[in-house]
XYZ file of C-alpha atoms in Angstrom:
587
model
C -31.921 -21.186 7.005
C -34.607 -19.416 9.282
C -33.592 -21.476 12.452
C -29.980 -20.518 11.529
C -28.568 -18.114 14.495
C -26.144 -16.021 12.191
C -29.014 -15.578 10.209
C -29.599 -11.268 11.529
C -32.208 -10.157 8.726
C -33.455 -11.124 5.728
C -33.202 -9.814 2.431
C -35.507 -9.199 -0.467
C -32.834 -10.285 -3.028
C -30.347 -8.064 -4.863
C -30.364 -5.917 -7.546
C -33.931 -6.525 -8.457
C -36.157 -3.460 -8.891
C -38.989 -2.558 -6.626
C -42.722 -2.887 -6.741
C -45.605 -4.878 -5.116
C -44.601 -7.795 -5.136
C -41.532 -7.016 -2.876
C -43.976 -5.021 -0.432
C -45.886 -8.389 -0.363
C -42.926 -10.483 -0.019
C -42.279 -7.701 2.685
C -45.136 -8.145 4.750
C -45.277 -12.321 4.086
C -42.000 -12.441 6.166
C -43.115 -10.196 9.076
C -45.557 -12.163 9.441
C -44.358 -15.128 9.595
C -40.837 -14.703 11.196
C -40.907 -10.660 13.547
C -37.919 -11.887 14.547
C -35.515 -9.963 12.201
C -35.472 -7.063 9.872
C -35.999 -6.680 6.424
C -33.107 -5.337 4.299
C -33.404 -4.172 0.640
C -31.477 -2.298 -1.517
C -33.643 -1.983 -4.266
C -36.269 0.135 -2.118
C -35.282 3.461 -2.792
C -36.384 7.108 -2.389
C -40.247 5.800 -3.630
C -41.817 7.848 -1.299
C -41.595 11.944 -0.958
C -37.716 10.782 -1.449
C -37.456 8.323 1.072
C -36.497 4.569 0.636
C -39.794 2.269 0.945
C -41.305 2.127 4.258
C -41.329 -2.006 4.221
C -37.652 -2.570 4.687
C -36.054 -1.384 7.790
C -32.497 0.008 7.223
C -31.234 2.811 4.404
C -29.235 0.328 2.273
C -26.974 1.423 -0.930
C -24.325 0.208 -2.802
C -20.916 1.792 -3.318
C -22.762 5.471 -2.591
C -20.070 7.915 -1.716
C -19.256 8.599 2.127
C -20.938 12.344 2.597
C -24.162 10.708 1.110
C -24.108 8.111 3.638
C -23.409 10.335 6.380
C -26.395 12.200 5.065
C -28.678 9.619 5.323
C -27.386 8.717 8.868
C -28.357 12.232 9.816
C -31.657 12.311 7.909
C -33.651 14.835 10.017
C -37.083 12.363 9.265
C -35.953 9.201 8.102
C -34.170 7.288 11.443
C -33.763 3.946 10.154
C -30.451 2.866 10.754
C -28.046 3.167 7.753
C -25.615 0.389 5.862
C -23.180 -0.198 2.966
C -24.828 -3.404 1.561
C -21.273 -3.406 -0.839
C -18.383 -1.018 -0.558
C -14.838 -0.988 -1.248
C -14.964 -2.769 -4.428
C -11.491 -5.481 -3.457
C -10.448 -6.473 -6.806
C -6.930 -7.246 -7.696
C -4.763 -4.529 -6.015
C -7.102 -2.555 -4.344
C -8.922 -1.420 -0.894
C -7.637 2.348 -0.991
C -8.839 4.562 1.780
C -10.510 1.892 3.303
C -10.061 3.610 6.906
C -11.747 6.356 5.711
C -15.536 4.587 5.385
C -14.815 3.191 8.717
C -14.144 6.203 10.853
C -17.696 7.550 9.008
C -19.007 4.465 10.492
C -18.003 5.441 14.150
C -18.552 9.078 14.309
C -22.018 8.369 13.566
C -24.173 6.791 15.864
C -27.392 5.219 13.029
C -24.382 3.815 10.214
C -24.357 -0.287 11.477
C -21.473 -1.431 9.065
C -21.001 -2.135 5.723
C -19.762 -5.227 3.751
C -17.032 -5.676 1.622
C -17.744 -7.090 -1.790
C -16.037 -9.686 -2.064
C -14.942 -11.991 0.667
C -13.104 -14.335 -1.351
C -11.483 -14.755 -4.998
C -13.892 -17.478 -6.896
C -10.699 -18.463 -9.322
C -10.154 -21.971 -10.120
C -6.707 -23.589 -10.121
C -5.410 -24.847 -13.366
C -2.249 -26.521 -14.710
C -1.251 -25.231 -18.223
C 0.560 -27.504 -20.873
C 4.075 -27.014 -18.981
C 2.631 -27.641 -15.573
C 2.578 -24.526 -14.241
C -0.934 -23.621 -12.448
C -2.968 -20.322 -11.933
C -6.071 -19.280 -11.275
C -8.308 -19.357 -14.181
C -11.787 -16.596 -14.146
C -14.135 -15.691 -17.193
C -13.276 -16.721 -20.883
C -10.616 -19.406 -19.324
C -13.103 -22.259 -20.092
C -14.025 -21.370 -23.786
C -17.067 -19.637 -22.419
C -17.764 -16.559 -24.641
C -20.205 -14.635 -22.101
C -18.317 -13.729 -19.304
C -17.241 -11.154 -16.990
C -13.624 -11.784 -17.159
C -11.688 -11.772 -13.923
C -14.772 -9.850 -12.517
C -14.975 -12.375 -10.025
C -11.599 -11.892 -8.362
C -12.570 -9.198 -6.107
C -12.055 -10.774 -2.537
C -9.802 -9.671 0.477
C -9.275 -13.538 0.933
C -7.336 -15.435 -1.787
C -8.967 -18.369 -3.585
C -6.897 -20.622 -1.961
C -8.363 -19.104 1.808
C -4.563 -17.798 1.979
C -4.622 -13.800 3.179
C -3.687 -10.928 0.764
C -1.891 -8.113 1.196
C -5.434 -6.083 1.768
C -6.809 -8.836 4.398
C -4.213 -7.098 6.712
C -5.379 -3.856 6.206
C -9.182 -4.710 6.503
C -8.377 -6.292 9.747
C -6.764 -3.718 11.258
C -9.225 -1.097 10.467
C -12.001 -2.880 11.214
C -10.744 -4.143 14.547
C -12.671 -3.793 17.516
C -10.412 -2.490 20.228
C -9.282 1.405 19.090
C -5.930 2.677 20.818
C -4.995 5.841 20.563
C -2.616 8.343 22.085
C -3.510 10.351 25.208
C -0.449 12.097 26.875
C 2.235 10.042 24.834
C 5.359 11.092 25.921
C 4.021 9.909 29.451
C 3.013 6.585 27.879
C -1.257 6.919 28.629
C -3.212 5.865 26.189
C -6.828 5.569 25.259
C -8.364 2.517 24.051
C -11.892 2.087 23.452
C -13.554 -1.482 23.110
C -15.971 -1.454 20.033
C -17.648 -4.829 20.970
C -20.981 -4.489 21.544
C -21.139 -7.404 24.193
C -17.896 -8.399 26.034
C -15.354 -6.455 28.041
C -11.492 -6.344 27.260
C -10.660 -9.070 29.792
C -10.251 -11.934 26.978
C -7.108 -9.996 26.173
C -3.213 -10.683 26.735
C -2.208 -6.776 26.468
C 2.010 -6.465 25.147
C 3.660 -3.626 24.457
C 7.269 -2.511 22.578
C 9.658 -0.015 22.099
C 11.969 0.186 18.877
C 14.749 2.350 17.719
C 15.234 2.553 14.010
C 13.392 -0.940 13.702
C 14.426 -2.851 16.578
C 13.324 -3.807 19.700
C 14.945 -2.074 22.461
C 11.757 -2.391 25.485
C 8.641 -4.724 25.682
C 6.696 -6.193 28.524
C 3.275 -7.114 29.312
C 0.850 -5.267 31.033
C -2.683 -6.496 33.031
C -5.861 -7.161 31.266
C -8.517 -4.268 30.982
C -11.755 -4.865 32.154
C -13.202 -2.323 29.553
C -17.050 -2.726 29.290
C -18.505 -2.647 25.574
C -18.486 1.234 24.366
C -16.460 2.022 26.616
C -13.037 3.900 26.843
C -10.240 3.250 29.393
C -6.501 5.038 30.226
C -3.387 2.329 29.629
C -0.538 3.294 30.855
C 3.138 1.872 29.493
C 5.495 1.696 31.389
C 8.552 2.515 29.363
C 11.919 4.311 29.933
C 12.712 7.069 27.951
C 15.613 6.307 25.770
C 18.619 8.657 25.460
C 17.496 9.644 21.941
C 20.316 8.245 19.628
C 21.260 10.889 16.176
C 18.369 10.770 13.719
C 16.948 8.056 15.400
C 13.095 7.206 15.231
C 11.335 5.966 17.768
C 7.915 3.608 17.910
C 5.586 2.259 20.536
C 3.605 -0.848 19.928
C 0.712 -1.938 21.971
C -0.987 -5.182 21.119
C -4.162 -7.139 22.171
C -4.202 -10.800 21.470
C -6.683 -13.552 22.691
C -5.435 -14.969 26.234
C -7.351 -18.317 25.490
C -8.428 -20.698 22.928
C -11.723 -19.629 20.892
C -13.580 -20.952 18.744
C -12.582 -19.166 16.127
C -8.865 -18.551 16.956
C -6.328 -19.702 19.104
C -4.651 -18.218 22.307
C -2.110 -15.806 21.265
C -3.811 -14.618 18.101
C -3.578 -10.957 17.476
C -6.980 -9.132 17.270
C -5.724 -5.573 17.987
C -2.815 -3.436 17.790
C -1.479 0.421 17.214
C 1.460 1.823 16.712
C 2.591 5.373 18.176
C 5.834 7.385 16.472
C 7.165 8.893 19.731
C 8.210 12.810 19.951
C 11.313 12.147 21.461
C 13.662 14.472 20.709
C 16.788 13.684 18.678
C 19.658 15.934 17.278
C 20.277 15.250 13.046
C 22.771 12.544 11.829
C 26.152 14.119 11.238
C 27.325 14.715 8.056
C 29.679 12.217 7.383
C 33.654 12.350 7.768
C 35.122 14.007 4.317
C 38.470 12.344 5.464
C 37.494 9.076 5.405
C 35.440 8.521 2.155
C 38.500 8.054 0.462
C 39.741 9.560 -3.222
C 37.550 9.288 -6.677
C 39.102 8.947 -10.530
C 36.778 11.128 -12.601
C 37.220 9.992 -16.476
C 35.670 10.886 -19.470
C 35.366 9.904 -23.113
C 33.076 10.174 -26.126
C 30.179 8.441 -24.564
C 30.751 7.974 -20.829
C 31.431 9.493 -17.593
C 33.652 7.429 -15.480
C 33.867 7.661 -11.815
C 36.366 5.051 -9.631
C 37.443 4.718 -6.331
C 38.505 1.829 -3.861
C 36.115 -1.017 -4.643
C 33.962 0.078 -7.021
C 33.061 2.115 -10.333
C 30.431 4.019 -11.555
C 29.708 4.675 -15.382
C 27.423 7.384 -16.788
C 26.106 8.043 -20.263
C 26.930 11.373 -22.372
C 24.186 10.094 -24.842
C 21.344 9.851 -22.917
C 22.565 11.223 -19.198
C 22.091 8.276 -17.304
C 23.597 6.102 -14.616
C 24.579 2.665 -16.847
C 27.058 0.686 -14.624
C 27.608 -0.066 -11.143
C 30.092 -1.988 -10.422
C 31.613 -3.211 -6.560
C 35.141 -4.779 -7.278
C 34.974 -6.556 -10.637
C 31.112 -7.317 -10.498
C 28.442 -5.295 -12.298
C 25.597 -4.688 -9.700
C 23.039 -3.452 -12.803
C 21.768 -5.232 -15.818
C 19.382 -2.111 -17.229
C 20.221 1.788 -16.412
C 18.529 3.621 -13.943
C 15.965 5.599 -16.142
C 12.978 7.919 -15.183
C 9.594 6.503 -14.953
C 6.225 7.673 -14.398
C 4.158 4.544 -14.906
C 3.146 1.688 -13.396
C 1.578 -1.601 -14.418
C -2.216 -0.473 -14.646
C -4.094 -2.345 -11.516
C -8.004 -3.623 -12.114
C -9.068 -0.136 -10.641
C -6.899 1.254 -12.863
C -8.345 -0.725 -15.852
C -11.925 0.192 -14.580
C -11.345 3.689 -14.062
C -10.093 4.565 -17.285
C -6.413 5.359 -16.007
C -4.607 3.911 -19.340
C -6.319 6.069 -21.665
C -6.439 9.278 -19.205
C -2.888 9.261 -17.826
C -1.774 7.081 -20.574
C 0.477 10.290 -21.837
C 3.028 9.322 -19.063
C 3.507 5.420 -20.098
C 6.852 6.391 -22.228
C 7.448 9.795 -20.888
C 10.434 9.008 -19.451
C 11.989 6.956 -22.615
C 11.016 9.913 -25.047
C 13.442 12.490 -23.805
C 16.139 14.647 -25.436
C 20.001 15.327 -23.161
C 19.815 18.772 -22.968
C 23.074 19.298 -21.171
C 26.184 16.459 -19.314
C 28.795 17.492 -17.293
C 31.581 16.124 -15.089
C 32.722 18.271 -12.344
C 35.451 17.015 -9.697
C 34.730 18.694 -7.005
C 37.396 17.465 -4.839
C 39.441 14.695 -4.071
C 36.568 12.665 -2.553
C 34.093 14.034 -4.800
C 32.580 13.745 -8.609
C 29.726 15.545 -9.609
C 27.283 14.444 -12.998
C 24.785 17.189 -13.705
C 22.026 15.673 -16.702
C 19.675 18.049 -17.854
C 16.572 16.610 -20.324
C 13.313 17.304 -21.361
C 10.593 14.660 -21.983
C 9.176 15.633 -25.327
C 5.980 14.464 -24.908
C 4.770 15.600 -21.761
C 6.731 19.107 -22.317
C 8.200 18.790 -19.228
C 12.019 19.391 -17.628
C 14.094 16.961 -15.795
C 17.385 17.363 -14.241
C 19.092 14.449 -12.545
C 22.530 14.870 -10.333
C 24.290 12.350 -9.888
C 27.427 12.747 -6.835
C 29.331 10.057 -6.559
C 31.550 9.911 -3.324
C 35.196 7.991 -2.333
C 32.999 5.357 0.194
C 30.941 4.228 -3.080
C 28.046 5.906 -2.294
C 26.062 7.995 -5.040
C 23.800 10.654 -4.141
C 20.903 10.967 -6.761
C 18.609 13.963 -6.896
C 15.885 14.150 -9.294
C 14.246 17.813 -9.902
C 11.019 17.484 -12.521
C 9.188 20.305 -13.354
C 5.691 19.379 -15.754
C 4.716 20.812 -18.546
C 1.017 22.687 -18.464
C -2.127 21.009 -18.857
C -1.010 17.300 -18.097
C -3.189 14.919 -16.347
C -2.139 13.404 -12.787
C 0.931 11.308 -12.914
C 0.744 7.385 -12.283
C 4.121 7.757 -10.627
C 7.060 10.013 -9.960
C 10.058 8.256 -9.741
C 12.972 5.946 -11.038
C 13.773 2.168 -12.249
C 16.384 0.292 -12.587
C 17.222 -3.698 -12.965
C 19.937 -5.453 -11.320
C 21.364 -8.992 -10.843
C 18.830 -11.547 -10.000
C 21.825 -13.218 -7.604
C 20.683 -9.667 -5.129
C 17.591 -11.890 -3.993
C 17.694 -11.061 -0.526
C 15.364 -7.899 -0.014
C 15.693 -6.354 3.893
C 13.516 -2.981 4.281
C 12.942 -0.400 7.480
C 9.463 0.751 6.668
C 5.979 -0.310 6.944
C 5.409 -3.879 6.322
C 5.774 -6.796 6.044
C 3.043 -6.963 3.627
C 2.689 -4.724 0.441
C 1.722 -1.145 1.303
C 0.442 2.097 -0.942
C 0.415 5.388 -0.299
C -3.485 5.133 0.808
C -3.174 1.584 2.148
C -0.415 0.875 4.401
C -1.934 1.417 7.803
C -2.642 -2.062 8.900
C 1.537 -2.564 8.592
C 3.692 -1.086 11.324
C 6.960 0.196 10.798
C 9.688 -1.932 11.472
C 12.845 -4.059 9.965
C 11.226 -6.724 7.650
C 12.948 -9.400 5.246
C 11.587 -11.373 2.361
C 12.612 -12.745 -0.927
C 12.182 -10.911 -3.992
C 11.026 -14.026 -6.066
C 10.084 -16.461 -3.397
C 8.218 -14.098 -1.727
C 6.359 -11.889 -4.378
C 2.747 -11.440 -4.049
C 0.648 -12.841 -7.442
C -2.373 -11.135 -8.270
C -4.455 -13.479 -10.256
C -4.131 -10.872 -13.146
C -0.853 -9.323 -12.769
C -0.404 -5.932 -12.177
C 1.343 -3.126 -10.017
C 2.331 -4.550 -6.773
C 4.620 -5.515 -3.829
C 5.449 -1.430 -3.090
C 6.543 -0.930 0.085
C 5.229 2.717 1.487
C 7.140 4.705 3.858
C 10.598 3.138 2.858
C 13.598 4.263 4.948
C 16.346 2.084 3.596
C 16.135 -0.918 1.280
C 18.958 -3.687 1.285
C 19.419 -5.426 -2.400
C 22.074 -8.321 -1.142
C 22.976 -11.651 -2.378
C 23.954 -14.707 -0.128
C 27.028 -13.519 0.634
C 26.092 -10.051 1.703
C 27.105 -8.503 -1.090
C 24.358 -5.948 -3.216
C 23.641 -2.288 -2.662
C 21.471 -0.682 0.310
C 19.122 2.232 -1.091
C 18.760 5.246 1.813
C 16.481 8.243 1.939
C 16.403 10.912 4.326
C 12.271 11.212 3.046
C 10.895 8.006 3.069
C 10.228 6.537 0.026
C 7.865 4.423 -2.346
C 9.755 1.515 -2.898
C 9.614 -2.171 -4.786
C 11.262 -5.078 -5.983
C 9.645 -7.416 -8.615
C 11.274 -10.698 -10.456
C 9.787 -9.539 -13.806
C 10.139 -6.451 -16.124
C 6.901 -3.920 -16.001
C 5.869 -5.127 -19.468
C 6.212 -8.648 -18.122
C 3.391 -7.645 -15.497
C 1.111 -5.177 -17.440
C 0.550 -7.706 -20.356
C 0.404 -10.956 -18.628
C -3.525 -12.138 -18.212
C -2.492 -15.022 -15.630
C 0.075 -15.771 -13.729
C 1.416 -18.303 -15.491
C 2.292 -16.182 -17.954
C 5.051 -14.275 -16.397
C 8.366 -15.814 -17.599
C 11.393 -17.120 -15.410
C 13.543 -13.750 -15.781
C 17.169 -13.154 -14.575
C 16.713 -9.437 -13.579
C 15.392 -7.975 -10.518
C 13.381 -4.605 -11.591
C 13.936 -1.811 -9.176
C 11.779 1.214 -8.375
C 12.838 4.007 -6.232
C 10.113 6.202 -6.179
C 9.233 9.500 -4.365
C 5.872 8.998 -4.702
C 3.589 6.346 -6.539
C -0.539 7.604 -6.674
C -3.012 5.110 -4.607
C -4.847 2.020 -5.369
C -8.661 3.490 -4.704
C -10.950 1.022 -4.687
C -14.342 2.980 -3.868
C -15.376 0.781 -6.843
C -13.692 -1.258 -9.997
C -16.244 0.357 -12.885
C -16.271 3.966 -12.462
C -14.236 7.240 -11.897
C -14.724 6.689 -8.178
C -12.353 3.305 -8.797
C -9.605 6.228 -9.035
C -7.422 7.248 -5.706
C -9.373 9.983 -4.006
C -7.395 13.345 -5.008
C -5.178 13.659 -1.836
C -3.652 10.426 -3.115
C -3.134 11.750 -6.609
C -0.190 13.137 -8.163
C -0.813 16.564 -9.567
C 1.625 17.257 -12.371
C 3.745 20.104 -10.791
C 7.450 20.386 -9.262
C 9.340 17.624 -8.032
C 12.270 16.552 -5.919
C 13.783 13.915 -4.200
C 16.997 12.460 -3.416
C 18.377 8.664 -2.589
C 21.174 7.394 -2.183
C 22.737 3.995 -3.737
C 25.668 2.218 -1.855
C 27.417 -0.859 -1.717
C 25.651 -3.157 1.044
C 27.186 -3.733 4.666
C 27.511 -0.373 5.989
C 25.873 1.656 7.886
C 22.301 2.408 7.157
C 23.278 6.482 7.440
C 21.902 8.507 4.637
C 23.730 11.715 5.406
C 27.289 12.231 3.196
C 29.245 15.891 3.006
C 26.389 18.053 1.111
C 27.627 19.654 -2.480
């Protein structure tokens, strides 16, 4: 390898101890090849507290950021300063990732840091009824193994992209744009390459309202020399700002040529700017023209009708059990309160089952306080549930207003009992009709986001299928959540489903299986063929983390934790094909 030209330094090995023999071994290879440096992680703080003098960088694994920052401002040691592994990318994972990168930048003697691991070393198997999946430790009768230890890479094993290539890519990319006087369209960009100028770059821009495209053009090539920062002006148009309309700008680099390692076109670069335009609130919508509601009750249910549809309730256990458009039942499990999700590897790693494990059934062990129908008018029904979940002490009370268009208004208002750990999730699930394949989103996307991993995916209007389209970890686990939801469309073929609205964004997902289906499967070939679409609408789900896999720093760092206080949110459910307007007359 030594006349190898991506060859940069050398390394002493890994994980090995230190002692003479690696000085020797040190000073063999400067003398034969002072060419490169000498890297080693193993050399460290031998000397007065200082790593040894042979190697020639300050190298550590998975240390936390402030240490690292630290060492980059040591006030005697100057030796430049690198994450030999960080951001431990196993199963769902990569949490926070920006923030080791913008330590990186702000200080001048950190040179970069690698990601362990590149790629997923599964191998593909077929199982006795032809289905295949990636097989890891144990798979092969082997009894000393690491497990799926070895699925840990921000590449799939297939050399297919994951959900957390996209984010890795954008926060490592080497062009930085950022806002200078926005409303005026200037911008900053900086070029981060340390030897070519900007010039290899087609530069595109565009404008959306509410998810579309509304302006774009292209605008000349920089000329930006390496470290160096440049104005870009856009050129668009102000828009006459539309009723609770949001507004984005888009600015994209891509290669203008054919590389070596890309083609023309391909997108190296790209930020996205919410624009401060100002816009008056939707109105609240027309009382008139929602049309009348039946309001029934019995010894079990609730009953609320109108044109079109019907919507049942439980007196048992306070919850929403039917939904029904014309003659055909939209749900095939109620929407219920949950707090869990399907633990991830981090999770696993980090001890999050048996420290949060408390909220797994909190919202199936609960106890109706209180159910009752009001009619408030001829347009309007009101359910008011009241609960507490017995073992997490805590209070829940779920409205449910149902109004003569179809829509229902659901607000959720938890109060925790004392002394709880952080909550996995606060939210609800449902499961409807497989046949409501078609999932259509404004949010960020189009790739699975968190709430500490979603900025390498811009807002927009994106489209998948639920089942077609579902991301497999190679051990399942929580995924597919789509962060900063606005709207989600549920629709079948036909049109026909339910769109879910928010006036808050929320934390959103779709799967093909049931939770249980994904937090006890070991491969994917394990998950069964199911008939149900699950359903989470969720104010707020915690992060992935992914400092490491092992440890309590595999947790979300604790702004992306859920603290077990006071809650509230509110969606909205409605039949599909209107307008994506979550404002309805306010009782």
């Amino acid at each position: 390898d030594k006349n190898h030209p991506s060859v940069i330094f050398w390394s002493l090995g890994n994980e090995r101890g230190y002692g003479p023999n690696h000085a020797a071994v040190a000073a063999w290879i400067k003398d034969y090849d002072d060419t490169r440096y000498i890297h080693y992680e193993g050399a460290q703080s031998r000397y007065g507290g200082l790593d040894a003098p042979e190697v020639d960088m300050i190298s550590r694994m998975y240390a936390p950021i402030d240490e690292m920052v630290r060492w980059a401002n040591h006030p005697v040691d100057h030796r430049p300063v690198v994450w030999c592994e960080y951001a431990h990318a196993m199963g769902n994972s990569l949490g926070n990732f920006y923030k080791f990168w913008d330590a990186i930048r702000a200080n001048k003697r950190m040179i970069g840091a690698f990601i362990w691991d590149w790629i997923d070393q599964g191998i593909l198997q077929t199982d006795e009824n032809g289905k295949k999946y990636w097989a890891y430790g144990g798979d092969f009768g082997d009894k000393i193994n690491s497990g799926n230890f070895c699925i840990n890479g921000v590449i799939n094993a297939d050399r297919t992209p994951k959900p957390v290539t996209w984010e890795a890519k954008k926060i490592q990319q080497p062009v930085e744009i950022s806002s200078s006087i926005l409303l005026s369209g200037s911008l900053k960009v900086k070029n981060w390459h340390h030897f070519r100028d900007l010039s290899v770059y087609d530069i595109s821009w565009e404008m959306t309202e509410n998810g579309e495209k509304i302006q774009g053009g292209s605008l000349e090539p920089l000329h930006t020399k390496p470290g160096k920062t440049e104005i870009l002006k856009v050129p668009f148009e102000k828009p006459q700002a539309k009723a609770g309309a949001e507004y984005f700008l888009k600015v994209t680099f891509a290669l203008n040529k054919d590389l070596s390692w890309a083609a023309k076109g391909h997108v190296v670069a790209w930020e996205q700017f919410k624009m401060p335009f100002k816009s008056s609130p939707l109105p609240l919508a027309d009382m008139a023209a929602l049309g009348a509601v039946k309001a029934e009750e019995n010894d079990r249910f609730f009953m609320v009708s109108g044109e079109g549809f019907s919507v049942t309730f439980s007196k048992v256990d306070g919850l929403m059990q039917s939904y029904k458009l014309g003659d055909r039942e939209i749900m095939t499990a109620p929407l219920t309160p949950n707090f869990w999700r399907p633990p991830t590897d981090n999770d696993i790693g980090g001890g999050m089952p048996r420290r949060q494990g408390i909220w797994k059934d909190a919202g199936k062990e609960r106890t109706l306080l209180s159910a009752k129908l009001v009619k408030v008018s001829e347009q309007v029904a009101k359910i008011v549930t009241e609960m507490s979940l017995d073992k997490v002490r805590s209070a829940l009370t779920i409205t449910y207003t149902v109004y003569g268009n179809g829509a229902v208004a659901v607000d959720y208002d938890f109060h925790s009992g004392n002394g709880l750990p952080d909550i996995p999730r606060i939210g609800m699930q449902m499961q409807i009709d497989d046949a409501f394949d078609k999932l259509q989103w404004f949010g960020n996307g189009p790739h699975e986001t968190y709430w500490d991993r979603h900025r390498g995916s811009p807002v927009g209007v994106y489209e998948k299928s639920v089942k077609k389209d579902f991301f497999q970890y190679v051990r399942p686990q929580e995924s597919n959540n789509h962060w900063g939801t606005r709207w989600a469309g549920l629709t079948d073929n036909s049109g026909e489903g339910i769109l879910i609205m928010a006036e808050v964004p929320l934390s959103f997902s779709a799967w093909p299986y049931t939770m249980q289906d994904l937090e006890t499967a070991k491969h994917i070939n394990e998950l069964p063929d199911r008939d149900i679409i699950t359903v989470n609408i969720d104010h707020l789900q915690m992060g992935v983390g992914g400092d490491d896999s092992w440890s309590q720093k595999a947790r979300p760092h604790p702004e992306y934790r859920i603290l077990p206080v006071h809650y509230h949110y509110r969606f909205i459910i409605a039949p599909a094909g209107g307008d994506k307007d979550h404002r309805l007359p306010e009782y």
